[in-house]
Amino acid sequence: MLTGKRIVLGVTGGIAAYKAVEISRRLVDAGAHVVPVMTAGAEHFLGRTTLSALASEPVHTDLWQHPTTAIPHTKLGQEADLILVAPATARIIAAYRIGLSTDLLTNTLLATRAPVMICPAMHTEMWEHPSVVDNIAVLRDRGVHIVDPDEGRLAGGDVGAGRLADPERIVAEAIGLLGPRDLEGVRVVVSAGGTREPIDAVRVIANRSSGKQGYAIAAEAAARGAEVTLVSTVDLPAPAGVRLVEVDTAAALQSAMHAAADTDDVVVMAAAVADFRPVRPADGKLKKRDGLPEIALEPTPDILAGLGAAKRPGQVLVGFAAETDDLLANAAAKLAAKHLDLVVANDVSAPGVGFAHDTNAVTLLRPGAEPVEIDLASKRDVARAVINSIVDIRRGTRPDH
Ligand code: CTP
């Protein structure tokens, strides 16, 4: 993903400096060479040794001394593919805006043509101060990639906007900036989570889908340039750049998916749809004193089959197959019956696979092609393999495995 990419990770003086360690580890895991640069302020919050240990080389702090070059102030920025500042304080943002170079990081920010990502973190009062708002607007206008902070707990127990964005999101955005943009201009809709079918005013028939695999596919598609709609039943924030449509029941999911599929180029049904729903949900709450209820069930529509029947030429339709037995035969049957271009099959009885796990192991099946097995991997890695396959289908290429 980031193999061969050189990223300068600038760390400035805020409580969130400790999260730079996690960001560095994730960037290195994704294949990047991470060059850590700390400001004097950052050293109040984070030990050099810690960051050095989880980056690709020792921390740089000094404008005047460098083990291999006499001119570190220009060298680091010239060689970089990306400069990422996390956390970025109000001070570094202001200095960068006016072009003030006083230390190694501010010099590096000026002596580069690489893209720059700024991840602000500060107290809400500071983040909302007109001078910071103005500086951020100017940087954005210049094409600097700003990763907006989250709302949440801040130093000292305060709560509000200004908390450093989640390291996972920061790294995803870095990958989005540097990774392949092979879905630029492509419209993708993904469903995620399990549907909830009402029994009465308070009870539902649900399933254990966490939605994580669908979210990972939406995030990966967006990072590769697609315009993504995520139709979701779960209460998780939308990945960066993704439009979220919240639904609950199979019926609501069905109409949201058809509305999107009318215009979109790629349709991915990762949601776990209830196969049965109560025929007549009670308006109020069923009372114990009325005895055991008899709940008559009816089948829900097979949304994916409906999308297959309405498929437009050139549209790519992807389904999932959750199986416990005869994985390949059952998945192949779903591929044919629902007119799919790709089915992502998983053995949900295997350890670490499927619902509620952060990992998954899947087999990708395309009509007339050998199955491709993806061994136990993170859901983001599985998402990458699914998107690679979708890109191949759109290009008309066969799997090379
Ligand atoms: N699916 C759907 N609508 C349903 C049931 C399933 O759109 N009412 C979709 C799922 O989103 C998934 C695919 O169909 O992409 C396969 O779902 P799965 O539960 O594995 O299979 P089913 O078709 O429901 O068949 P079975 O439960 O008998 O295995």
Short mmCIF file of C-alpha atoms and ligand atoms in Angstrom, two decimals:
data_model
loop_
_atom_site.label_atom_id
_atom_site.label_comp_id
_atom_site.label_asym_id
_atom_site.label_seq_id
_atom_site.Cartn_x
_atom_site.Cartn_y
_atom_site.Cartn_z
CA MET A 1 0.00 0.00 0.00
CA LEU A 2 2.68 2.48 1.03
CA THR A 3 5.64 0.39 -0.06
CA GLY A 4 8.51 2.59 -1.20
CA LYS A 5 6.84 5.76 0.09
CA ARG A 6 8.84 8.08 2.32
CA ILE A 7 6.78 9.93 4.89
CA VAL A 8 8.07 12.66 7.17
CA LEU A 9 6.03 12.40 10.36
CA GLY A 10 6.15 15.74 12.15
CA VAL A 11 5.18 15.66 15.81
CA THR A 12 4.50 18.88 17.72
CA GLY A 13 3.89 19.71 21.36
CA GLY A 14 0.48 18.52 22.46
CA ILE A 15 -0.87 15.82 24.74
CA ALA A 16 -1.84 13.81 21.63
CA ALA A 17 1.88 13.48 20.74
CA TYR A 18 1.78 9.98 22.21
CA LYS A 19 -0.65 8.95 19.44
CA ALA A 20 2.07 9.71 16.87
CA VAL A 21 3.70 6.46 17.96
CA GLU A 22 0.62 4.50 16.87
CA ILE A 23 0.43 6.46 13.61
CA SER A 24 4.08 5.70 12.92
CA ARG A 25 3.61 1.99 13.63
CA ARG A 26 0.63 1.79 11.30
CA LEU A 27 2.46 3.64 8.50
CA VAL A 28 5.45 1.30 8.84
CA ASP A 29 3.09 -1.71 8.84
CA ALA A 30 1.61 -0.38 5.59
CA GLY A 31 5.10 -0.42 4.06
CA ALA A 32 6.14 3.25 4.41
CA HIS A 33 9.56 4.51 5.40
CA VAL A 34 8.78 6.88 8.27
CA VAL A 35 11.16 9.76 8.99
CA PRO A 36 10.19 11.14 12.41
CA VAL A 37 10.74 14.82 13.20
CA MET A 38 9.93 16.21 16.66
CA THR A 39 9.72 19.84 17.69
CA ALA A 40 11.10 21.04 21.02
CA GLY A 41 7.52 21.20 22.31
CA ALA A 42 6.87 17.58 21.37
CA GLU A 43 9.76 16.49 23.57
CA HIS A 44 7.81 17.63 26.63
CA PHE A 45 5.21 14.99 25.82
CA LEU A 46 6.99 12.12 24.11
CA GLY A 47 10.36 10.41 24.48
CA ARG A 48 12.58 10.34 21.39
CA THR A 49 13.43 6.70 22.03
CA THR A 50 9.80 5.62 21.89
CA LEU A 51 9.10 7.25 18.54
CA SER A 52 12.49 6.21 17.11
CA ALA A 53 11.76 2.59 18.02
CA LEU A 54 8.51 2.54 16.06
CA ALA A 55 9.64 4.65 13.08
CA SER A 56 12.08 3.67 10.33
CA GLU A 57 14.97 5.79 11.60
CA PRO A 58 15.94 7.76 14.69
CA VAL A 59 14.03 10.95 15.49
CA HIS A 60 15.32 14.17 13.91
CA THR A 61 15.10 17.34 15.97
CA ASP A 62 18.03 19.46 15.00
CA LEU A 63 18.15 21.97 12.18
CA TRP A 64 21.93 21.98 12.21
CA GLN A 65 22.97 18.39 12.77
CA HIS A 66 22.17 15.28 10.83
CA PRO A 67 24.10 11.99 10.58
CA THR A 68 24.13 11.83 6.77
CA THR A 69 23.52 15.31 5.37
CA ALA A 70 24.85 18.78 6.02
CA ILE A 71 21.54 20.33 5.01
CA PRO A 72 18.73 18.52 6.86
CA HIS A 73 16.45 21.54 6.56
CA THR A 74 15.95 20.95 2.85
CA LYS A 75 16.89 17.28 2.44
CA LEU A 76 14.03 15.77 4.45
CA GLY A 77 11.33 17.70 2.59
CA GLN A 78 12.87 17.18 -0.84
CA GLU A 79 13.06 13.41 -0.43
CA ALA A 80 9.58 12.97 1.05
CA ASP A 81 6.47 11.66 -0.73
CA LEU A 82 4.31 13.10 2.06
CA ILE A 83 4.74 15.36 5.07
CA LEU A 84 2.26 14.43 7.79
CA VAL A 85 2.03 16.55 10.93
CA ALA A 86 0.21 14.82 13.80
CA PRO A 87 -0.61 16.27 16.20
CA ALA A 88 -0.40 19.79 14.78
CA THR A 89 -0.61 22.59 17.34
CA ALA A 90 -2.02 26.08 16.73
CA ARG A 91 1.59 27.29 16.67
CA ILE A 92 2.79 25.05 13.83
CA ILE A 93 -0.38 25.81 11.85
CA ALA A 94 0.22 29.56 12.22
CA ALA A 95 3.92 29.24 11.36
CA TYR A 96 3.16 27.16 8.26
CA ARG A 97 0.50 29.61 7.14
CA ILE A 98 2.88 32.60 7.23
CA GLY A 99 5.96 30.69 6.07
CA LEU A 100 7.94 31.17 9.28
CA SER A 101 10.81 28.71 9.52
CA THR A 102 12.35 28.47 12.96
CA ASP A 103 13.07 24.78 13.44
CA LEU A 104 13.57 21.57 11.46
CA LEU A 105 9.86 20.83 11.01
CA THR A 106 8.89 24.32 9.82
CA ASN A 107 11.86 24.27 7.43
CA THR A 108 10.86 20.87 6.12
CA LEU A 109 7.29 22.08 5.54
CA LEU A 110 8.58 24.94 3.41
CA ALA A 111 11.31 23.06 1.55
CA THR A 112 9.07 20.49 -0.07
CA ARG A 113 6.82 19.97 -3.08
CA ALA A 114 5.28 16.83 -1.56
CA PRO A 115 1.65 16.82 -0.41
CA VAL A 116 1.18 17.92 3.20
CA MET A 117 -1.33 16.53 5.68
CA ILE A 118 -2.05 18.48 8.86
CA CYS A 119 -3.87 16.77 11.75
CA PRO A 120 -4.75 19.48 14.28
CA ALA A 121 -5.25 18.71 17.97
CA MET A 122 -5.96 21.37 20.58
CA HIS A 123 -8.54 22.58 23.04
CA THR A 124 -11.94 23.55 21.64
CA GLU A 125 -11.46 27.25 22.45
CA MET A 126 -8.23 27.27 20.44
CA TRP A 127 -9.63 25.22 17.54
CA GLU A 128 -12.57 27.62 17.27
CA HIS A 129 -10.49 30.79 17.69
CA PRO A 130 -10.88 33.05 14.62
CA SER A 131 -7.14 33.11 13.98
CA VAL A 132 -6.91 29.31 13.92
CA VAL A 133 -10.08 29.06 11.80
CA ASP A 134 -8.58 31.57 9.39
CA ASN A 135 -5.19 29.82 9.23
CA ILE A 136 -6.83 26.47 8.54
CA ALA A 137 -9.00 27.99 5.79
CA VAL A 138 -5.93 29.50 4.11
CA LEU A 139 -4.00 26.21 4.27
CA ARG A 140 -6.98 24.29 2.89
CA ASP A 141 -7.21 26.78 0.02
CA ARG A 142 -3.56 26.15 -0.77
CA GLY A 143 -4.30 22.44 -1.14
CA VAL A 144 -3.02 21.30 2.24
CA HIS A 145 -4.91 18.19 3.33
CA ILE A 146 -6.47 18.90 6.75
CA VAL A 147 -7.66 15.92 8.80
CA ASP A 148 -10.27 17.57 11.00
CA PRO A 149 -10.10 16.72 14.68
CA ASP A 150 -12.82 14.63 16.34
CA GLU A 151 -15.09 15.63 19.18
CA GLY A 152 -14.38 13.90 22.46
CA ARG A 153 -12.45 14.00 25.70
CA LEU A 154 -9.60 16.47 25.76
CA ALA A 155 -6.75 17.01 28.20
CA GLY A 156 -7.92 18.06 31.67
CA GLY A 157 -11.25 16.24 31.32
CA ASP A 158 -12.86 18.79 28.98
CA VAL A 159 -15.08 17.50 26.21
CA GLY A 160 -15.43 19.09 22.78
CA ALA A 161 -14.01 19.43 19.28
CA GLY A 162 -10.23 19.35 18.98
CA ARG A 163 -9.24 15.77 19.76
CA LEU A 164 -6.70 14.36 17.32
CA ALA A 165 -8.44 12.27 14.64
CA ASP A 166 -8.22 8.54 15.16
CA PRO A 167 -4.79 7.17 14.07
CA GLU A 168 -6.57 4.63 11.86
CA ARG A 169 -8.37 7.45 10.01
CA ILE A 170 -5.16 9.48 9.65
CA VAL A 171 -3.33 6.52 8.14
CA ALA A 172 -6.29 5.72 5.85
CA GLU A 173 -6.21 9.30 4.57
CA ALA A 174 -2.44 9.09 4.02
CA ILE A 175 -2.98 5.89 2.01
CA GLY A 176 -5.76 7.67 0.13
CA LEU A 177 -3.35 10.47 -0.80
CA LEU A 178 -0.49 8.19 -1.81
CA GLY A 179 -2.11 4.92 -2.82
CA PRO A 180 -3.59 3.96 -6.22
CA ARG A 181 -6.54 6.12 -7.38
CA ASP A 182 -7.97 3.44 -9.63
CA LEU A 183 -11.62 4.15 -8.76
CA GLU A 184 -11.52 7.88 -9.52
CA GLY A 185 -14.94 9.00 -10.79
CA VAL A 186 -16.55 5.61 -10.08
CA ARG A 187 -19.75 5.53 -8.02
CA VAL A 188 -19.90 2.76 -5.44
CA VAL A 189 -22.64 1.78 -2.99
CA VAL A 190 -21.94 -0.61 -0.12
CA SER A 191 -24.37 -2.02 2.45
CA ALA A 192 -23.16 -2.90 5.94
CA GLY A 193 -24.46 -4.32 9.22
CA GLY A 194 -27.37 -6.56 10.08
CA THR A 195 -31.00 -5.61 9.58
CA ARG A 196 -33.41 -5.31 12.52
CA GLU A 197 -36.98 -6.47 12.00
CA PRO A 198 -39.51 -5.23 14.58
CA ILE A 199 -41.51 -7.70 16.67
CA ASP A 200 -43.20 -4.94 18.67
CA ALA A 201 -42.43 -1.36 19.72
CA VAL A 202 -39.24 -2.37 21.57
CA ARG A 203 -38.12 -5.79 20.32
CA VAL A 204 -36.43 -6.80 17.09
CA ILE A 205 -35.12 -9.83 15.25
CA ALA A 206 -31.47 -9.01 14.67
CA ASN A 207 -28.20 -10.73 13.84
CA ARG A 208 -24.62 -10.42 15.00
CA SER A 209 -23.14 -8.57 12.02
CA SER A 210 -20.85 -5.75 13.22
CA GLY A 211 -20.76 -3.99 9.85
CA LYS A 212 -16.94 -3.81 10.02
CA GLN A 213 -16.28 -5.56 6.70
CA GLY A 214 -18.73 -3.33 4.82
CA TYR A 215 -17.22 -0.21 6.43
CA ALA A 216 -13.72 -1.36 5.45
CA ILE A 217 -14.82 -1.84 1.83
CA ALA A 218 -16.43 1.62 1.77
CA ALA A 219 -13.27 3.18 3.27
CA GLU A 220 -10.99 1.41 0.79
CA ALA A 221 -13.15 2.41 -2.20
CA ALA A 222 -13.17 6.05 -1.03
CA ALA A 223 -9.41 6.02 -0.46
CA ARG A 224 -8.99 4.88 -4.07
CA GLY A 225 -11.00 7.79 -5.43
CA ALA A 226 -14.56 6.40 -5.64
CA GLU A 227 -17.64 8.39 -4.76
CA VAL A 228 -19.06 6.12 -2.05
CA THR A 229 -22.47 5.72 -0.44
CA LEU A 230 -22.62 3.47 2.62
CA VAL A 231 -26.06 2.13 3.51
CA SER A 232 -25.65 1.04 7.10
CA THR A 233 -27.62 -0.35 10.01
CA VAL A 234 -24.86 0.15 12.59
CA ASP A 235 -24.03 3.15 14.71
CA LEU A 236 -20.46 3.80 13.53
CA PRO A 237 -19.16 7.07 12.07
CA ALA A 238 -18.83 7.13 8.28
CA PRO A 239 -15.29 6.61 6.95
CA ALA A 240 -13.64 9.77 5.56
CA GLY A 241 -15.34 11.05 2.41
CA VAL A 242 -18.16 8.50 2.49
CA ARG A 243 -21.87 9.47 2.33
CA LEU A 244 -23.81 7.59 5.01
CA VAL A 245 -27.44 6.49 4.65
CA GLU A 246 -28.82 5.01 7.86
CA VAL A 247 -31.40 2.23 7.63
CA ASP A 248 -32.88 -0.34 9.95
CA THR A 249 -35.08 -2.96 8.33
CA ALA A 250 -34.64 -5.11 5.21
CA ALA A 251 -37.37 -3.04 3.53
CA ALA A 252 -35.52 0.24 4.19
CA LEU A 253 -32.23 -1.31 3.09
CA GLN A 254 -33.87 -2.56 -0.10
CA SER A 255 -35.19 0.84 -1.15
CA ALA A 256 -31.92 2.63 -0.28
CA MET A 257 -29.90 0.07 -2.28
CA HIS A 258 -32.16 0.24 -5.32
CA ALA A 259 -32.11 4.06 -5.26
CA ALA A 260 -28.30 4.05 -5.27
CA ALA A 261 -27.96 1.13 -7.70
CA ASP A 262 -30.01 3.07 -10.28
CA THR A 263 -27.03 5.38 -10.79
CA ASP A 264 -23.98 3.64 -9.31
CA ASP A 265 -21.34 1.62 -11.16
CA VAL A 266 -20.49 -0.82 -8.38
CA VAL A 267 -22.92 -2.36 -5.87
CA VAL A 268 -21.62 -4.33 -2.88
CA MET A 269 -24.09 -6.17 -0.61
CA ALA A 270 -22.06 -6.82 2.54
CA ALA A 271 -25.05 -6.47 4.89
CA ALA A 272 -26.48 -9.48 6.69
CA VAL A 273 -30.16 -9.29 5.80
CA ALA A 274 -32.69 -11.06 8.00
CA ASP A 275 -34.28 -13.81 5.94
CA PHE A 276 -37.53 -13.69 7.94
CA ARG A 277 -39.52 -10.92 9.60
CA PRO A 278 -42.69 -10.77 11.71
CA VAL A 279 -45.75 -10.43 9.48
CA ARG A 280 -47.49 -7.93 11.75
CA PRO A 281 -45.28 -6.18 14.33
CA ALA A 282 -47.33 -5.05 17.35
CA ASP A 283 -47.77 -1.28 17.67
CA GLY A 284 -47.16 -1.24 21.42
CA LYS A 285 -45.04 -3.44 23.68
CA LEU A 286 -46.14 -7.07 23.99
CA LYS A 287 -46.94 -7.71 27.67
CA LYS A 288 -45.77 -10.78 29.63
CA ARG A 289 -49.15 -11.09 31.27
CA ASP A 290 -50.70 -11.87 27.86
CA GLY A 291 -48.68 -15.10 27.69
CA LEU A 292 -46.21 -16.40 25.11
CA PRO A 293 -46.78 -14.58 21.83
CA GLU A 294 -47.11 -16.46 18.58
CA ILE A 295 -45.05 -14.52 16.09
CA ALA A 296 -45.92 -15.32 12.50
CA LEU A 297 -42.96 -14.81 10.15
CA GLU A 298 -42.74 -14.09 6.46
CA PRO A 299 -39.69 -14.10 4.17
CA THR A 300 -37.96 -10.78 3.47
CA PRO A 301 -37.20 -9.92 -0.15
CA ASP A 302 -33.82 -11.18 -1.40
CA ILE A 303 -32.38 -7.73 -2.02
CA LEU A 304 -29.29 -8.97 -3.84
CA ALA A 305 -31.32 -11.15 -6.20
CA GLY A 306 -33.48 -8.08 -6.97
CA LEU A 307 -30.38 -5.98 -7.66
CA GLY A 308 -29.11 -8.80 -9.92
CA ALA A 309 -32.37 -8.83 -11.87
CA ALA A 310 -32.23 -5.02 -12.32
CA LYS A 311 -28.49 -4.94 -13.12
CA ARG A 312 -27.46 -2.48 -15.84
CA PRO A 313 -24.84 -3.41 -18.49
CA GLY A 314 -21.37 -2.67 -17.15
CA GLN A 315 -22.53 -2.47 -13.55
CA VAL A 316 -20.52 -4.65 -11.16
CA LEU A 317 -22.55 -6.52 -8.54
CA VAL A 318 -20.84 -8.08 -5.53
CA GLY A 319 -22.46 -10.32 -2.93
CA PHE A 320 -21.33 -12.12 0.17
CA ALA A 321 -21.93 -15.72 1.13
CA ALA A 322 -21.82 -16.62 4.80
CA GLU A 323 -21.52 -20.39 4.99
CA THR A 324 -20.86 -23.07 7.54
CA ASP A 325 -20.70 -26.06 5.14
CA ASP A 326 -19.81 -26.69 1.48
CA LEU A 327 -18.43 -23.18 1.10
CA LEU A 328 -17.44 -23.29 -2.55
CA ALA A 329 -20.52 -25.09 -3.85
CA ASN A 330 -22.93 -22.84 -1.94
CA ALA A 331 -21.08 -19.68 -2.90
CA ALA A 332 -20.97 -20.72 -6.57
CA ALA A 333 -24.72 -21.36 -6.47
CA LYS A 334 -25.32 -17.81 -5.10
CA LEU A 335 -23.00 -16.35 -7.77
CA ALA A 336 -25.08 -17.88 -10.54
CA ALA A 337 -28.56 -17.52 -9.02
CA LYS A 338 -28.16 -13.83 -8.14
CA HIS A 339 -26.28 -12.81 -11.38
CA LEU A 340 -23.21 -11.67 -9.48
CA ASP A 341 -19.82 -10.66 -10.86
CA LEU A 342 -18.08 -11.53 -7.61
CA VAL A 343 -19.00 -13.37 -4.45
CA VAL A 344 -17.01 -12.99 -1.24
CA ALA A 345 -17.47 -16.24 0.61
CA ASN A 346 -16.54 -16.85 4.20
CA ASP A 347 -16.76 -19.85 6.46
CA VAL A 348 -18.36 -18.15 9.45
CA SER A 349 -17.71 -21.17 11.67
CA ALA A 350 -13.89 -20.81 11.37
CA PRO A 351 -11.99 -19.06 14.23
CA GLY A 352 -11.34 -15.31 13.71
CA VAL A 353 -13.65 -15.15 10.72
CA GLY A 354 -16.78 -13.13 10.01
CA PHE A 355 -19.12 -11.45 12.49
CA ALA A 356 -17.69 -9.21 15.22
CA HIS A 357 -14.03 -10.05 14.46
CA ASP A 358 -11.48 -7.54 13.20
CA THR A 359 -10.10 -10.23 10.91
CA ASN A 360 -11.60 -12.27 8.13
CA ALA A 361 -10.61 -15.08 5.76
CA VAL A 362 -12.48 -15.23 2.48
CA THR A 363 -12.59 -16.88 -0.90
CA LEU A 364 -13.27 -14.66 -3.90
CA LEU A 365 -15.28 -16.31 -6.65
CA ARG A 366 -15.88 -14.98 -10.16
CA PRO A 367 -17.83 -16.71 -12.90
CA GLY A 368 -15.62 -19.10 -14.84
CA ALA A 369 -12.48 -18.32 -12.83
CA GLU A 370 -10.47 -20.20 -10.24
CA PRO A 371 -11.35 -19.22 -6.66
CA VAL A 372 -8.87 -16.85 -4.97
CA GLU A 373 -8.26 -17.50 -1.27
CA ILE A 374 -7.41 -14.67 1.09
CA ASP A 375 -5.99 -16.14 4.31
CA LEU A 376 -6.84 -14.67 7.71
CA ALA A 377 -6.15 -10.93 7.39
CA SER A 378 -7.46 -7.61 8.71
CA LYS A 379 -10.83 -6.57 7.32
CA ARG A 380 -9.09 -3.64 5.60
CA ASP A 381 -6.74 -6.08 3.81
CA VAL A 382 -9.73 -8.18 2.77
CA ALA A 383 -11.41 -4.97 1.55
CA ARG A 384 -8.33 -4.19 -0.52
CA ALA A 385 -8.48 -7.63 -2.17
CA VAL A 386 -12.20 -7.17 -2.89
CA ILE A 387 -11.60 -3.73 -4.44
CA ASN A 388 -8.65 -5.08 -6.48
CA SER A 389 -10.96 -7.72 -7.85
CA ILE A 390 -13.65 -5.11 -8.67
CA VAL A 391 -11.03 -3.01 -10.50
CA ASP A 392 -9.99 -6.13 -12.49
CA ILE A 393 -13.63 -6.86 -13.39
CA ARG A 394 -14.13 -3.29 -14.62
CA ARG A 395 -10.96 -3.56 -16.73
CA GLY A 396 -12.08 -6.92 -18.09
CA THR A 397 -9.05 -8.74 -16.73
CA ARG A 398 -9.08 -12.28 -15.33
CA PRO A 399 -7.66 -13.12 -11.91
CA ASP A 400 -3.94 -13.86 -12.25
CA HIS A 401 -3.87 -16.40 -9.42
N1 CTP B 1 -29.04 -11.10 0.90
C1 CTP B 1 -29.98 -10.19 0.48
N2 CTP B 1 -31.28 -10.27 0.91
C2 CTP B 1 -31.65 -11.28 1.74
C3 CTP B 1 -30.69 -12.22 2.16
C4 CTP B 1 -29.39 -12.11 1.72
O1 CTP B 1 -29.64 -9.27 -0.26
N3 CTP B 1 -32.90 -11.33 2.14
C5 CTP B 1 -27.67 -11.00 0.38
C6 CTP B 1 -26.60 -10.77 1.43
O2 CTP B 1 -26.35 -9.40 1.61
C7 CTP B 1 -25.38 -11.45 0.82
C8 CTP B 1 -25.98 -12.53 -0.04
O3 CTP B 1 -27.34 -12.19 -0.24
O4 CTP B 1 -24.66 -10.57 -0.02
C9 CTP B 1 -25.92 -13.92 0.55
O5 CTP B 1 -26.43 -13.91 1.83
P1 CTP B 1 -26.44 -15.24 2.70
O6 CTP B 1 -27.07 -14.95 4.02
O7 CTP B 1 -25.07 -15.87 2.68
O8 CTP B 1 -27.33 -16.20 1.83
P2 CTP B 1 -28.85 -16.30 1.52
O9 CTP B 1 -29.03 -15.87 0.09
O10 CTP B 1 -29.67 -15.59 2.54
O11 CTP B 1 -29.05 -17.88 1.61
P3 CTP B 1 -28.88 -18.85 2.87
O12 CTP B 1 -29.23 -18.04 4.09
O13 CTP B 1 -29.86 -19.93 2.58
O14 CTP B 1 -27.47 -19.34 2.86
#
